[in-house]
PDB file of C-alpha atoms and ligand atoms in Angstrom:
ATOM      1  CA  MET L   1       0.000   0.000   0.000  1.00  0.00           C
ATOM      2  CA  ILE L   2       1.240   3.457  -0.943  1.00  0.00           C
ATOM      3  CA  VAL L   3      -0.250   6.403   0.951  1.00  0.00           C
ATOM      4  CA  VAL L   4      -0.176   9.618  -1.087  1.00  0.00           C
ATOM      5  CA  MET L   5      -0.204  12.894   0.846  1.00  0.00           C
ATOM      6  CA  GLY L   6      -1.120  15.931  -1.269  1.00  0.00           C
ATOM      7  CA  ALA L   7      -2.945  13.589  -3.642  1.00  0.00           C
ATOM      8  CA  SER L   8      -4.983  16.399  -5.212  1.00  0.00           C
ATOM      9  CA  GLY L   9      -1.863  18.411  -6.138  1.00  0.00           C
ATOM     10  CA  GLN L  10       0.007  18.323  -9.425  1.00  0.00           C
ATOM     11  CA  ILE L  11       2.520  15.674  -8.314  1.00  0.00           C
ATOM     12  CA  GLY L  12      -0.076  13.714  -6.332  1.00  0.00           C
ATOM     13  CA  ARG L  13      -2.545  13.424  -9.215  1.00  0.00           C
ATOM     14  CA  ALA L  14       0.129  12.326 -11.676  1.00  0.00           C
ATOM     15  CA  LEU L  15       1.458   9.779  -9.165  1.00  0.00           C
ATOM     16  CA  ILE L  16      -1.983   8.291  -8.500  1.00  0.00           C
ATOM     17  CA  GLU L  17      -2.658   8.022 -12.235  1.00  0.00           C
ATOM     18  CA  ARG L  18       0.570   6.096 -12.730  1.00  0.00           C
ATOM     19  CA  LEU L  19       0.067   3.797  -9.708  1.00  0.00           C
ATOM     20  CA  ASP L  20      -3.454   3.011 -10.914  1.00  0.00           C
ATOM     21  CA  ARG L  21      -2.101   2.152 -14.367  1.00  0.00           C
ATOM     22  CA  TRP L  22       0.266  -0.293 -12.661  1.00  0.00           C
ATOM     23  CA  ASP L  23      -2.501  -1.652 -10.365  1.00  0.00           C
ATOM     24  CA  ALA L  24      -0.346  -0.715  -7.371  1.00  0.00           C
ATOM     25  CA  PRO L  25      -2.485  -0.503  -4.206  1.00  0.00           C
ATOM     26  CA  ARG L  26      -2.640   3.125  -3.074  1.00  0.00           C
ATOM     27  CA  ARG L  27      -4.575   5.414  -0.763  1.00  0.00           C
ATOM     28  CA  ALA L  28      -5.090   9.124  -1.439  1.00  0.00           C
ATOM     29  CA  PHE L  29      -5.124  11.608   1.461  1.00  0.00           C
ATOM     30  CA  VAL L  30      -7.390  14.526   0.505  1.00  0.00           C
ATOM     31  CA  ARG L  31      -9.179  17.423   2.180  1.00  0.00           C
ATOM     32  CA  GLN L  32     -12.505  17.133   0.343  1.00  0.00           C
ATOM     33  CA  HIS L  33     -14.758  14.243  -0.680  1.00  0.00           C
ATOM     34  CA  GLN L  34     -15.001  15.722  -4.161  1.00  0.00           C
ATOM     35  CA  GLN L  35     -11.212  15.393  -4.593  1.00  0.00           C
ATOM     36  CA  GLY L  36     -11.307  11.758  -3.465  1.00  0.00           C
ATOM     37  CA  ALA L  37     -14.240  11.006  -5.774  1.00  0.00           C
ATOM     38  CA  GLN L  38     -12.405  12.586  -8.713  1.00  0.00           C
ATOM     39  CA  LEU L  39      -9.343  10.422  -8.089  1.00  0.00           C
ATOM     40  CA  GLY L  40     -11.498   7.326  -7.535  1.00  0.00           C
ATOM     41  CA  GLY L  41     -10.374   4.325  -5.519  1.00  0.00           C
ATOM     42  CA  ASP L  42      -9.310   4.309  -1.884  1.00  0.00           C
ATOM     43  CA  TYR L  43      -9.098   7.695  -0.162  1.00  0.00           C
ATOM     44  CA  VAL L  44      -9.040   9.093   3.347  1.00  0.00           C
ATOM     45  CA  LEU L  45     -10.447  12.496   4.154  1.00  0.00           C
ATOM     46  CA  GLY L  46      -8.269  14.620   6.420  1.00  0.00           C
ATOM     47  CA  ASP L  47      -6.002  17.550   7.027  1.00  0.00           C
ATOM     48  CA  PHE L  48      -2.287  17.807   7.840  1.00  0.00           C
ATOM     49  CA  ASP L  49      -3.315  19.759  10.964  1.00  0.00           C
ATOM     50  CA  ASP L  50      -5.528  16.877  12.172  1.00  0.00           C
ATOM     51  CA  PRO L  51      -3.322  14.039  13.540  1.00  0.00           C
ATOM     52  CA  ASP L  52      -6.233  11.596  13.890  1.00  0.00           C
ATOM     53  CA  SER L  53      -6.986  11.851  10.190  1.00  0.00           C
ATOM     54  CA  ILE L  54      -3.307  11.174   9.388  1.00  0.00           C
ATOM     55  CA  ARG L  55      -3.385   8.076  11.634  1.00  0.00           C
ATOM     56  CA  ARG L  56      -6.459   6.843   9.754  1.00  0.00           C
ATOM     57  CA  ALA L  57      -4.566   7.072   6.451  1.00  0.00           C
ATOM     58  CA  LEU L  58      -1.360   5.317   7.566  1.00  0.00           C
ATOM     59  CA  ALA L  59      -0.934   1.551   7.945  1.00  0.00           C
ATOM     60  CA  PRO L  60       1.963  -0.579   9.210  1.00  0.00           C
ATOM     61  CA  GLY L  61       4.298  -1.546   6.367  1.00  0.00           C
ATOM     62  CA  ALA L  62       2.800   1.011   3.955  1.00  0.00           C
ATOM     63  CA  ARG L  63       5.009   3.361   1.946  1.00  0.00           C
ATOM     64  CA  LEU L  64       4.399   7.096   2.032  1.00  0.00           C
ATOM     65  CA  LEU L  65       4.649   9.998  -0.421  1.00  0.00           C
ATOM     66  CA  LEU L  66       5.147  13.078   1.767  1.00  0.00           C
ATOM     67  CA  ASN L  67       4.079  16.149  -0.195  1.00  0.00           C
ATOM     68  CA  GLY L  68       2.241  19.360   0.666  1.00  0.00           C
ATOM     69  CA  SER L  69       2.127  23.106   0.088  1.00  0.00           C
ATOM     70  CA  LEU L  70       4.438  25.621   1.715  1.00  0.00           C
ATOM     71  CA  GLY L  71       2.764  27.768   4.358  1.00  0.00           C
ATOM     72  CA  PRO L  72       3.160  28.927   7.941  1.00  0.00           C
ATOM     73  CA  ASN L  73       2.414  25.427   9.367  1.00  0.00           C
ATOM     74  CA  PHE L  74       4.405  23.485   6.789  1.00  0.00           C
ATOM     75  CA  VAL L  75       7.354  22.399   8.938  1.00  0.00           C
ATOM     76  CA  ASP L  76       5.138  21.377  11.882  1.00  0.00           C
ATOM     77  CA  GLN L  77       2.755  19.513   9.561  1.00  0.00           C
ATOM     78  CA  GLN L  78       5.480  17.515   7.861  1.00  0.00           C
ATOM     79  CA  ARG L  79       7.328  16.762  11.094  1.00  0.00           C
ATOM     80  CA  ARG L  80       4.076  15.512  12.621  1.00  0.00           C
ATOM     81  CA  ILE L  81       3.396  13.243   9.654  1.00  0.00           C
ATOM     82  CA  ILE L  82       6.939  11.823   9.949  1.00  0.00           C
ATOM     83  CA  ASP L  83       6.470  11.190  13.690  1.00  0.00           C
ATOM     84  CA  LEU L  84       3.153   9.427  13.079  1.00  0.00           C
ATOM     85  CA  ALA L  85       4.707   7.411  10.245  1.00  0.00           C
ATOM     86  CA  ALA L  86       7.438   6.214  12.612  1.00  0.00           C
ATOM     87  CA  GLU L  87       4.854   5.399  15.296  1.00  0.00           C
ATOM     88  CA  VAL L  88       2.756   3.354  12.844  1.00  0.00           C
ATOM     89  CA  GLY L  89       5.725   1.573  11.233  1.00  0.00           C
ATOM     90  CA  ILE L  90       5.762   2.960   7.687  1.00  0.00           C
ATOM     91  CA  ALA L  91       8.223   1.074   5.458  1.00  0.00           C
ATOM     92  CA  GLN L  92       9.598   4.055   3.507  1.00  0.00           C
ATOM     93  CA  VAL L  93       9.028   7.807   3.204  1.00  0.00           C
ATOM     94  CA  VAL L  94       9.526   9.495  -0.160  1.00  0.00           C
ATOM     95  CA  LYS L  95       9.596  13.230   0.459  1.00  0.00           C
ATOM     96  CA  VAL L  96       9.149  15.942  -2.163  1.00  0.00           C
ATOM     97  CA  SER L  97      11.613  18.680  -1.209  1.00  0.00           C
ATOM     98  CA  VAL L  98      13.498  21.289  -3.227  1.00  0.00           C
ATOM     99  CA  ARG L  99      17.008  21.626  -4.601  1.00  0.00           C
ATOM    100  CA  ASP L 100      19.546  23.014  -2.088  1.00  0.00           C
ATOM    101  CA  ALA L 101      17.171  22.509   0.855  1.00  0.00           C
ATOM    102  CA  ALA L 102      18.977  23.478   4.054  1.00  0.00           C
ATOM    103  CA  PRO L 103      17.844  24.757   7.448  1.00  0.00           C
ATOM    104  CA  GLY L 104      18.077  28.556   7.449  1.00  0.00           C
ATOM    105  CA  GLY L 105      17.729  28.781   3.639  1.00  0.00           C
ATOM    106  CA  LEU L 106      15.394  31.148   1.817  1.00  0.00           C
ATOM    107  CA  LEU L 107      11.688  30.315   1.425  1.00  0.00           C
ATOM    108  CA  GLY L 108      11.010  26.639   0.755  1.00  0.00           C
ATOM    109  CA  GLN L 109      14.684  25.751   0.951  1.00  0.00           C
ATOM    110  CA  GLY L 110      14.779  26.543   4.669  1.00  0.00           C
ATOM    111  CA  MET L 111      11.464  24.849   5.473  1.00  0.00           C
ATOM    112  CA  HIS L 112      12.246  21.734   3.469  1.00  0.00           C
ATOM    113  CA  GLY L 113      15.727  21.682   5.018  1.00  0.00           C
ATOM    114  CA  GLU L 114      14.248  21.472   8.515  1.00  0.00           C
ATOM    115  CA  VAL L 115      11.896  18.669   7.479  1.00  0.00           C
ATOM    116  CA  GLU L 116      14.706  16.758   5.748  1.00  0.00           C
ATOM    117  CA  THR L 117      16.772  16.918   8.952  1.00  0.00           C
ATOM    118  CA  HIS L 118      13.819  15.579  10.934  1.00  0.00           C
ATOM    119  CA  LEU L 119      13.205  12.767   8.448  1.00  0.00           C
ATOM    120  CA  LYS L 120      16.857  11.702   8.457  1.00  0.00           C
ATOM    121  CA  ARG L 121      16.749  11.467  12.251  1.00  0.00           C
ATOM    122  CA  SER L 122      13.438   9.566  12.338  1.00  0.00           C
ATOM    123  CA  GLY L 123      14.909   6.104  11.836  1.00  0.00           C
ATOM    124  CA  LEU L 124      12.550   5.587   8.854  1.00  0.00           C
ATOM    125  CA  PRO L 125      13.951   4.534   5.463  1.00  0.00           C
ATOM    126  CA  TRP L 126      13.800   7.604   3.206  1.00  0.00           C
ATOM    127  CA  THR L 127      14.260   8.929  -0.287  1.00  0.00           C
ATOM    128  CA  ILE L 128      14.279  12.691  -0.765  1.00  0.00           C
ATOM    129  CA  LEU L 129      13.390  14.127  -4.163  1.00  0.00           C
ATOM    130  CA  GLN L 130      14.878  17.581  -4.720  1.00  0.00           C
ATOM    131  CA  PRO L 131      13.334  19.133  -7.841  1.00  0.00           C
ATOM    132  CA  VAL L 132      14.315  22.545  -9.162  1.00  0.00           C
ATOM    133  CA  GLY L 133      11.510  24.830 -10.429  1.00  0.00           C
ATOM    134  CA  PHE L 134       8.477  23.174 -12.049  1.00  0.00           C
ATOM    135  CA  MET L 135       7.676  24.001 -15.677  1.00  0.00           C
ATOM    136  CA  GLN L 136       4.063  24.200 -14.467  1.00  0.00           C
ATOM    137  CA  ASN L 137       4.884  27.577 -12.851  1.00  0.00           C
ATOM    138  CA  LEU L 138       5.902  29.154 -16.137  1.00  0.00           C
ATOM    139  CA  PRO L 139       2.431  29.707 -17.691  1.00  0.00           C
ATOM    140  CA  ALA L 140       1.302  31.577 -14.590  1.00  0.00           C
ATOM    141  CA  ASP L 141       4.290  33.908 -14.955  1.00  0.00           C
ATOM    142  CA  VAL L 142       3.525  34.681 -18.580  1.00  0.00           C
ATOM    143  CA  VAL L 143      -0.244  34.925 -18.192  1.00  0.00           C
ATOM    144  CA  SER L 144       0.202  37.376 -15.326  1.00  0.00           C
ATOM    145  CA  ALA L 145       2.622  39.412 -17.427  1.00  0.00           C
ATOM    146  CA  ASP L 146       1.305  42.305 -19.470  1.00  0.00           C
ATOM    147  CA  GLY L 147      -0.465  41.692 -22.776  1.00  0.00           C
ATOM    148  CA  GLU L 148       2.703  42.127 -24.794  1.00  0.00           C
ATOM    149  CA  GLY L 149       4.174  38.739 -23.879  1.00  0.00           C
ATOM    150  CA  ARG L 150       6.705  39.743 -21.273  1.00  0.00           C
ATOM    151  CA  PHE L 151       7.653  38.033 -18.062  1.00  0.00           C
ATOM    152  CA  HIS L 152       9.890  39.320 -15.336  1.00  0.00           C
ATOM    153  CA  GLY L 153      12.503  37.943 -12.975  1.00  0.00           C
ATOM    154  CA  SER L 154      15.885  38.597 -11.366  1.00  0.00           C
ATOM    155  CA  TYR L 155      17.628  35.528 -12.721  1.00  0.00           C
ATOM    156  CA  GLY L 156      20.078  37.433 -14.925  1.00  0.00           C
ATOM    157  CA  ALA L 157      21.709  34.901 -17.215  1.00  0.00           C
ATOM    158  CA  GLY L 158      21.392  32.141 -14.599  1.00  0.00           C
ATOM    159  CA  ARG L 159      20.364  28.803 -16.048  1.00  0.00           C
ATOM    160  CA  VAL L 160      17.651  26.653 -14.431  1.00  0.00           C
ATOM    161  CA  GLY L 161      17.016  22.967 -15.189  1.00  0.00           C
ATOM    162  CA  TYR L 162      13.214  23.317 -14.983  1.00  0.00           C
ATOM    163  CA  VAL L 163      11.430  19.982 -14.695  1.00  0.00           C
ATOM    164  CA  ASP L 164       7.841  18.959 -15.427  1.00  0.00           C
ATOM    165  CA  ALA L 165       6.089  18.095 -12.133  1.00  0.00           C
ATOM    166  CA  ARG L 166       4.783  14.946 -13.865  1.00  0.00           C
ATOM    167  CA  ASP L 167       8.368  13.737 -14.264  1.00  0.00           C
ATOM    168  CA  VAL L 168       8.888  14.209 -10.521  1.00  0.00           C
ATOM    169  CA  ALA L 169       5.764  12.065 -10.007  1.00  0.00           C
ATOM    170  CA  ALA L 170       7.141   9.448 -12.412  1.00  0.00           C
ATOM    171  CA  VAL L 171      10.348   9.199 -10.361  1.00  0.00           C
ATOM    172  CA  ALA L 172       8.321   8.942  -7.134  1.00  0.00           C
ATOM    173  CA  ALA L 173       6.163   6.175  -8.636  1.00  0.00           C
ATOM    174  CA  VAL L 174       9.189   4.002  -9.418  1.00  0.00           C
ATOM    175  CA  VAL L 175      10.885   4.665  -6.071  1.00  0.00           C
ATOM    176  CA  LEU L 176       7.673   3.769  -4.221  1.00  0.00           C
ATOM    177  CA  THR L 177       7.103   0.512  -6.084  1.00  0.00           C
ATOM    178  CA  ARG L 178      10.588  -0.978  -6.384  1.00  0.00           C
ATOM    179  CA  PRO L 179      12.151  -2.730  -3.377  1.00  0.00           C
ATOM    180  CA  VAL L 180      13.111  -0.252  -0.663  1.00  0.00           C
ATOM    181  CA  GLY L 181      16.760   0.616  -1.261  1.00  0.00           C
ATOM    182  CA  GLU L 182      19.426   2.680   0.440  1.00  0.00           C
ATOM    183  CA  ASP L 183      18.402   6.108   1.775  1.00  0.00           C
ATOM    184  CA  ALA L 184      19.101   8.627  -0.985  1.00  0.00           C
ATOM    185  CA  THR L 185      18.653  12.227  -2.094  1.00  0.00           C
ATOM    186  CA  LEU L 186      17.811  12.561  -5.799  1.00  0.00           C
ATOM    187  CA  VAL L 187      18.117  15.967  -7.486  1.00  0.00           C
ATOM    188  CA  VAL L 188      15.413  15.958 -10.173  1.00  0.00           C
ATOM    189  CA  THR L 189      15.852  18.277 -13.171  1.00  0.00           C
ATOM    190  CA  GLY L 190      14.865  18.488 -16.789  1.00  0.00           C
ATOM    191  CA  ALA L 191      17.385  17.531 -19.479  1.00  0.00           C
ATOM    192  CA  GLU L 192      18.278  21.137 -20.333  1.00  0.00           C
ATOM    193  CA  ALA L 193      18.958  24.252 -18.273  1.00  0.00           C
ATOM    194  CA  PRO L 194      17.989  27.357 -20.270  1.00  0.00           C
ATOM    195  CA  THR L 195      18.397  30.983 -19.272  1.00  0.00           C
ATOM    196  CA  HIS L 196      15.112  32.877 -18.972  1.00  0.00           C
ATOM    197  CA  ALA L 197      15.874  34.725 -22.195  1.00  0.00           C
ATOM    198  CA  GLU L 198      16.180  31.301 -23.876  1.00  0.00           C
ATOM    199  CA  ILE L 199      12.890  30.215 -22.273  1.00  0.00           C
ATOM    200  CA  ALA L 200      11.283  33.299 -23.869  1.00  0.00           C
ATOM    201  CA  GLU L 201      12.765  32.254 -27.238  1.00  0.00           C
ATOM    202  CA  VAL L 202      11.267  28.748 -26.887  1.00  0.00           C
ATOM    203  CA  MET L 203       7.902  30.284 -25.996  1.00  0.00           C
ATOM    204  CA  SER L 204       8.039  32.718 -28.928  1.00  0.00           C
ATOM    205  CA  ALA L 205       8.900  29.953 -31.392  1.00  0.00           C
ATOM    206  CA  THR L 206       6.323  27.509 -30.038  1.00  0.00           C
ATOM    207  CA  LEU L 207       3.468  29.983 -29.518  1.00  0.00           C
ATOM    208  CA  GLY L 208       4.111  31.912 -32.727  1.00  0.00           C
ATOM    209  CA  ARG L 209       4.130  35.319 -31.024  1.00  0.00           C
ATOM    210  CA  PRO L 210       6.898  37.289 -29.344  1.00  0.00           C
ATOM    211  CA  VAL L 211       7.531  36.665 -25.647  1.00  0.00           C
ATOM    212  CA  ARG L 212      10.338  38.561 -23.956  1.00  0.00           C
ATOM    213  CA  TYR L 213      12.076  38.038 -20.619  1.00  0.00           C
ATOM    214  CA  VAL L 214      12.676  41.263 -18.693  1.00  0.00           C
ATOM    215  CA  ASP L 215      15.424  41.107 -16.094  1.00  0.00           C
ATOM    216  CA  LEU L 216      14.957  43.312 -13.027  1.00  0.00           C
ATOM    217  CA  THR L 217      17.174  44.061 -10.032  1.00  0.00           C
ATOM    218  CA  PRO L 218      16.091  42.135  -6.906  1.00  0.00           C
ATOM    219  CA  SER L 219      14.643  45.319  -5.359  1.00  0.00           C
ATOM    220  CA  GLU L 220      12.671  46.136  -8.536  1.00  0.00           C
ATOM    221  CA  MET L 221      11.413  42.541  -8.651  1.00  0.00           C
ATOM    222  CA  ALA L 222      10.417  42.566  -4.972  1.00  0.00           C
ATOM    223  CA  GLU L 223       8.529  45.834  -5.544  1.00  0.00           C
ATOM    224  CA  ARG L 224       6.737  44.318  -8.538  1.00  0.00           C
ATOM    225  CA  LEU L 225       5.723  41.225  -6.507  1.00  0.00           C
ATOM    226  CA  ARG L 226       4.505  43.430  -3.639  1.00  0.00           C
ATOM    227  CA  ARG L 227       2.393  45.473  -6.062  1.00  0.00           C
ATOM    228  CA  ALA L 228       0.904  42.194  -7.313  1.00  0.00           C
ATOM    229  CA  GLY L 229      -0.237  41.499  -3.735  1.00  0.00           C
ATOM    230  CA  MET L 230       2.550  39.320  -2.344  1.00  0.00           C
ATOM    231  CA  PRO L 231       3.348  39.927   1.354  1.00  0.00           C
ATOM    232  CA  ALA L 232       6.508  42.070   1.682  1.00  0.00           C
ATOM    233  CA  GLY L 233       8.790  39.501   3.384  1.00  0.00           C
ATOM    234  CA  LEU L 234       7.856  36.816   0.896  1.00  0.00           C
ATOM    235  CA  ALA L 235       8.385  39.154  -2.072  1.00  0.00           C
ATOM    236  CA  ASP L 236      11.864  40.104  -0.797  1.00  0.00           C
ATOM    237  CA  ASP L 237      12.829  36.449  -0.258  1.00  0.00           C
ATOM    238  CA  LEU L 238      11.519  35.333  -3.650  1.00  0.00           C
ATOM    239  CA  ALA L 239      13.391  38.105  -5.467  1.00  0.00           C
ATOM    240  CA  ALA L 240      16.545  37.291  -3.461  1.00  0.00           C
ATOM    241  CA  LEU L 241      16.190  33.611  -4.356  1.00  0.00           C
ATOM    242  CA  MET L 242      15.862  34.510  -8.056  1.00  0.00           C
ATOM    243  CA  SER L 243      19.065  36.510  -7.943  1.00  0.00           C
ATOM    244  CA  LEU L 244      20.879  33.711  -6.087  1.00  0.00           C
ATOM    245  CA  VAL L 245      19.827  31.335  -8.854  1.00  0.00           C
ATOM    246  CA  GLY L 246      21.263  33.945 -11.235  1.00  0.00           C
ATOM    247  CA  ASP L 247      24.766  32.936 -10.168  1.00  0.00           C
ATOM    248  CA  GLY L 248      24.254  29.629 -11.952  1.00  0.00           C
ATOM    249  CA  ARG L 249      23.798  27.360  -8.913  1.00  0.00           C
ATOM    250  CA  TRP L 250      20.790  25.643 -10.573  1.00  0.00           C
ATOM    251  CA  ALA L 251      22.440  25.388 -13.970  1.00  0.00           C
ATOM    252  CA  GLY L 252      23.436  21.737 -13.662  1.00  0.00           C
ATOM    253  CA  THR L 253      21.142  18.970 -14.824  1.00  0.00           C
ATOM    254  CA  THR L 254      20.955  15.382 -13.599  1.00  0.00           C
ATOM    255  CA  SER L 255      19.995  12.140 -15.316  1.00  0.00           C
ATOM    256  CA  VAL L 256      17.704  11.066 -12.459  1.00  0.00           C
ATOM    257  CA  VAL L 257      14.472  11.056 -14.503  1.00  0.00           C
ATOM    258  CA  ARG L 258      15.993   8.922 -17.237  1.00  0.00           C
ATOM    259  CA  ASP L 259      17.926   6.668 -14.843  1.00  0.00           C
ATOM    260  CA  VAL L 260      14.958   5.953 -12.580  1.00  0.00           C
ATOM    261  CA  THR L 261      12.078   5.866 -15.073  1.00  0.00           C
ATOM    262  CA  GLY L 262      13.919   4.704 -18.204  1.00  0.00           C
ATOM    263  CA  ARG L 263      12.496   7.663 -20.156  1.00  0.00           C
ATOM    264  CA  PRO L 264      13.918  11.128 -20.835  1.00  0.00           C
ATOM    265  CA  PRO L 265      12.317  14.086 -19.072  1.00  0.00           C
ATOM    266  CA  ARG L 266       9.839  16.244 -21.016  1.00  0.00           C
ATOM    267  CA  THR L 267      11.531  19.155 -22.778  1.00  0.00           C
ATOM    268  CA  LEU L 268      10.512  22.770 -22.334  1.00  0.00           C
ATOM    269  CA  ALA L 269       9.390  22.975 -25.980  1.00  0.00           C
ATOM    270  CA  GLU L 270       7.147  19.919 -25.492  1.00  0.00           C
ATOM    271  CA  PHE L 271       5.712  21.432 -22.331  1.00  0.00           C
ATOM    272  CA  VAL L 272       5.001  24.823 -23.930  1.00  0.00           C
ATOM    273  CA  ALA L 273       3.390  23.193 -26.980  1.00  0.00           C
ATOM    274  CA  GLU L 274       1.205  20.998 -24.786  1.00  0.00           C
ATOM    275  CA  HIS L 275       0.106  23.972 -22.656  1.00  0.00           C
ATOM    276  CA  ALA L 276      -0.139  26.558 -25.431  1.00  0.00           C
ATOM    277  CA  ASP L 277      -3.685  27.506 -24.373  1.00  0.00           C
ATOM    278  CA  ALA L 278      -2.574  28.240 -20.822  1.00  0.00           C
ATOM    279  CA  PHE L 279       0.060  30.668 -22.120  1.00  0.00           C
ATOM    280  CA  ARG L 280      -2.490  32.583 -24.223  1.00  0.00           C
TER     281      ARG L 280
HETATM  282  N1  NAP Z 301       6.433  24.734  -7.613  1.00  0.00           N
HETATM  283  C1  NAP Z 301       7.732  24.572  -7.805  1.00  0.00           C
HETATM  284  O1  NAP Z 301       8.350  25.105  -8.748  1.00  0.00           O
HETATM  285  C2  NAP Z 301       8.483  23.692  -6.850  1.00  0.00           C
HETATM  286  C3  NAP Z 301       9.838  23.428  -7.092  1.00  0.00           C
HETATM  287  C4  NAP Z 301      10.516  22.577  -6.232  1.00  0.00           C
HETATM  288  C5  NAP Z 301       9.849  22.016  -5.147  1.00  0.00           C
HETATM  289  N2  NAP Z 301       8.553  22.310  -4.933  1.00  0.00           N
HETATM  290  C6  NAP Z 301       7.864  21.700  -3.773  1.00  0.00           C
HETATM  291  O2  NAP Z 301       6.936  20.768  -4.254  1.00  0.00           O
HETATM  292  C7  NAP Z 301       5.896  20.622  -3.275  1.00  0.00           C
HETATM  293  C8  NAP Z 301       4.563  20.558  -3.975  1.00  0.00           C
HETATM  294  O3  NAP Z 301       4.357  21.748  -4.646  1.00  0.00           O
HETATM  295  P1  NAP Z 301       3.175  21.829  -5.665  1.00  0.00           P
HETATM  296  O4  NAP Z 301       3.196  23.183  -6.253  1.00  0.00           O
HETATM  297  O5  NAP Z 301       3.238  20.619  -6.557  1.00  0.00           O
HETATM  298  O6  NAP Z 301       1.919  21.710  -4.709  1.00  0.00           O
HETATM  299  P2  NAP Z 301       0.429  21.423  -5.060  1.00  0.00           P
HETATM  300  O7  NAP Z 301       0.230  20.929  -6.438  1.00  0.00           O
HETATM  301  O8  NAP Z 301      -0.330  22.653  -4.650  1.00  0.00           O
HETATM  302  O9  NAP Z 301       0.071  20.236  -4.054  1.00  0.00           O
HETATM  303  C9  NAP Z 301      -0.001  20.427  -2.680  1.00  0.00           C
HETATM  304  C10 NAP Z 301      -0.930  19.402  -2.100  1.00  0.00           C
HETATM  305  O10 NAP Z 301      -0.915  19.512  -0.669  1.00  0.00           O
HETATM  306  C11 NAP Z 301      -2.267  19.496  -0.217  1.00  0.00           C
HETATM  307  N3  NAP Z 301      -2.398  20.197   1.065  1.00  0.00           N
HETATM  308  C12 NAP Z 301      -1.968  21.441   1.362  1.00  0.00           C
HETATM  309  N4  NAP Z 301      -2.264  21.734   2.642  1.00  0.00           N
HETATM  310  C13 NAP Z 301      -2.903  20.646   3.154  1.00  0.00           C
HETATM  311  C14 NAP Z 301      -3.458  20.348   4.428  1.00  0.00           C
HETATM  312  N5  NAP Z 301      -3.415  21.227   5.435  1.00  0.00           N
HETATM  313  N6  NAP Z 301      -4.016  19.139   4.607  1.00  0.00           N
HETATM  314  C15 NAP Z 301      -4.078  18.232   3.583  1.00  0.00           C
HETATM  315  N7  NAP Z 301      -3.566  18.468   2.340  1.00  0.00           N
HETATM  316  C16 NAP Z 301      -2.999  19.662   2.141  1.00  0.00           C
HETATM  317  C17 NAP Z 301      -3.035  20.209  -1.309  1.00  0.00           C
HETATM  318  O11 NAP Z 301      -4.409  19.928  -1.157  1.00  0.00           O
HETATM  319  P3  NAP Z 301      -5.563  20.898  -1.763  1.00  0.00           P
HETATM  320  O12 NAP Z 301      -5.694  20.505  -3.208  1.00  0.00           O
HETATM  321  O13 NAP Z 301      -6.748  20.574  -0.944  1.00  0.00           O
HETATM  322  O14 NAP Z 301      -5.084  22.314  -1.583  1.00  0.00           O
HETATM  323  C18 NAP Z 301      -2.399  19.575  -2.537  1.00  0.00           C
HETATM  324  O15 NAP Z 301      -2.912  18.301  -2.775  1.00  0.00           O
HETATM  325  C19 NAP Z 301       6.039  21.791  -2.294  1.00  0.00           C
HETATM  326  O16 NAP Z 301       6.555  21.304  -1.090  1.00  0.00           O
HETATM  327  C20 NAP Z 301       7.060  22.697  -2.969  1.00  0.00           C
HETATM  328  O17 NAP Z 301       7.869  23.376  -2.032  1.00  0.00           O
HETATM  329  C21 NAP Z 301       7.848  23.117  -5.764  1.00  0.00           C
END
């Protein structure tokens, strides 16, 4: 049995679809009946802030996909799930984290870093998946840009190995269904690491209309995010993270998707073509 936390999210849905195709027994943990009904099959209704509901979802010897959304309670929620998993006797935890997760890091990196530390100390067998940015975030950036096909960032010429969230799910599906192996951290990237100007070129060519990347200083970017309604601290951290990435720290790619799943990761051009409507 594989228990999928965050089953209604983009990784969770893709994982469930794959497990169902393989007839692998799984249980979805969802907040609403409607989400469980949409997924079909076994589901448990609950909330990460409700320990009893988490206990109802877990079973001795089951394997667990630990995934959720960042927020003020994120670290406490994930630590609690890990503690309950240890109490119940879960066979393996596969945690969705982020590249360069480390306690004290910016935004998700710091939060995921704290959870990773907790998981490694739990005594449970673990695999940590560290994706870079998801391609799925790109349409939102362009749609929210002005009508002239521009999107903004502070990445400079920094390259990012964006990955399709469905490829992260594909890696998780294999890790959760093959025999439990050594504890491992897998950095999950796409096959290419474009600059944001190159991403704009791919979009322009694929969509048949000009899209331009506009590079801003971190303070200009933070101001822009604040004006769009993002809380000030978050806007500052996100802009700072973009400019850190600008130094090329996320430029490297890995062969994890191909090695684990036997198939190459989706390319950016494939992703943009598939989601052309979302970009318009
Ligand atoms: N986005 C990126 O570029 C990126 C890059 C690297 C790593 N990551 C990491 O990947 C993870 C997943 O991100 P995502 O964008 O794929 O998330 P997502 O699609 O929004 O999925 C999050 C899931 O968590 C569930 N959830 C949230 N709070 C919950 C609660 N209190 N109780 C029960 N379920 C709850 C959501 O349920 P509902 O549907 O009910 O809200 C949803 O199913 C995050 O930890 C993020 O830091 C993201």
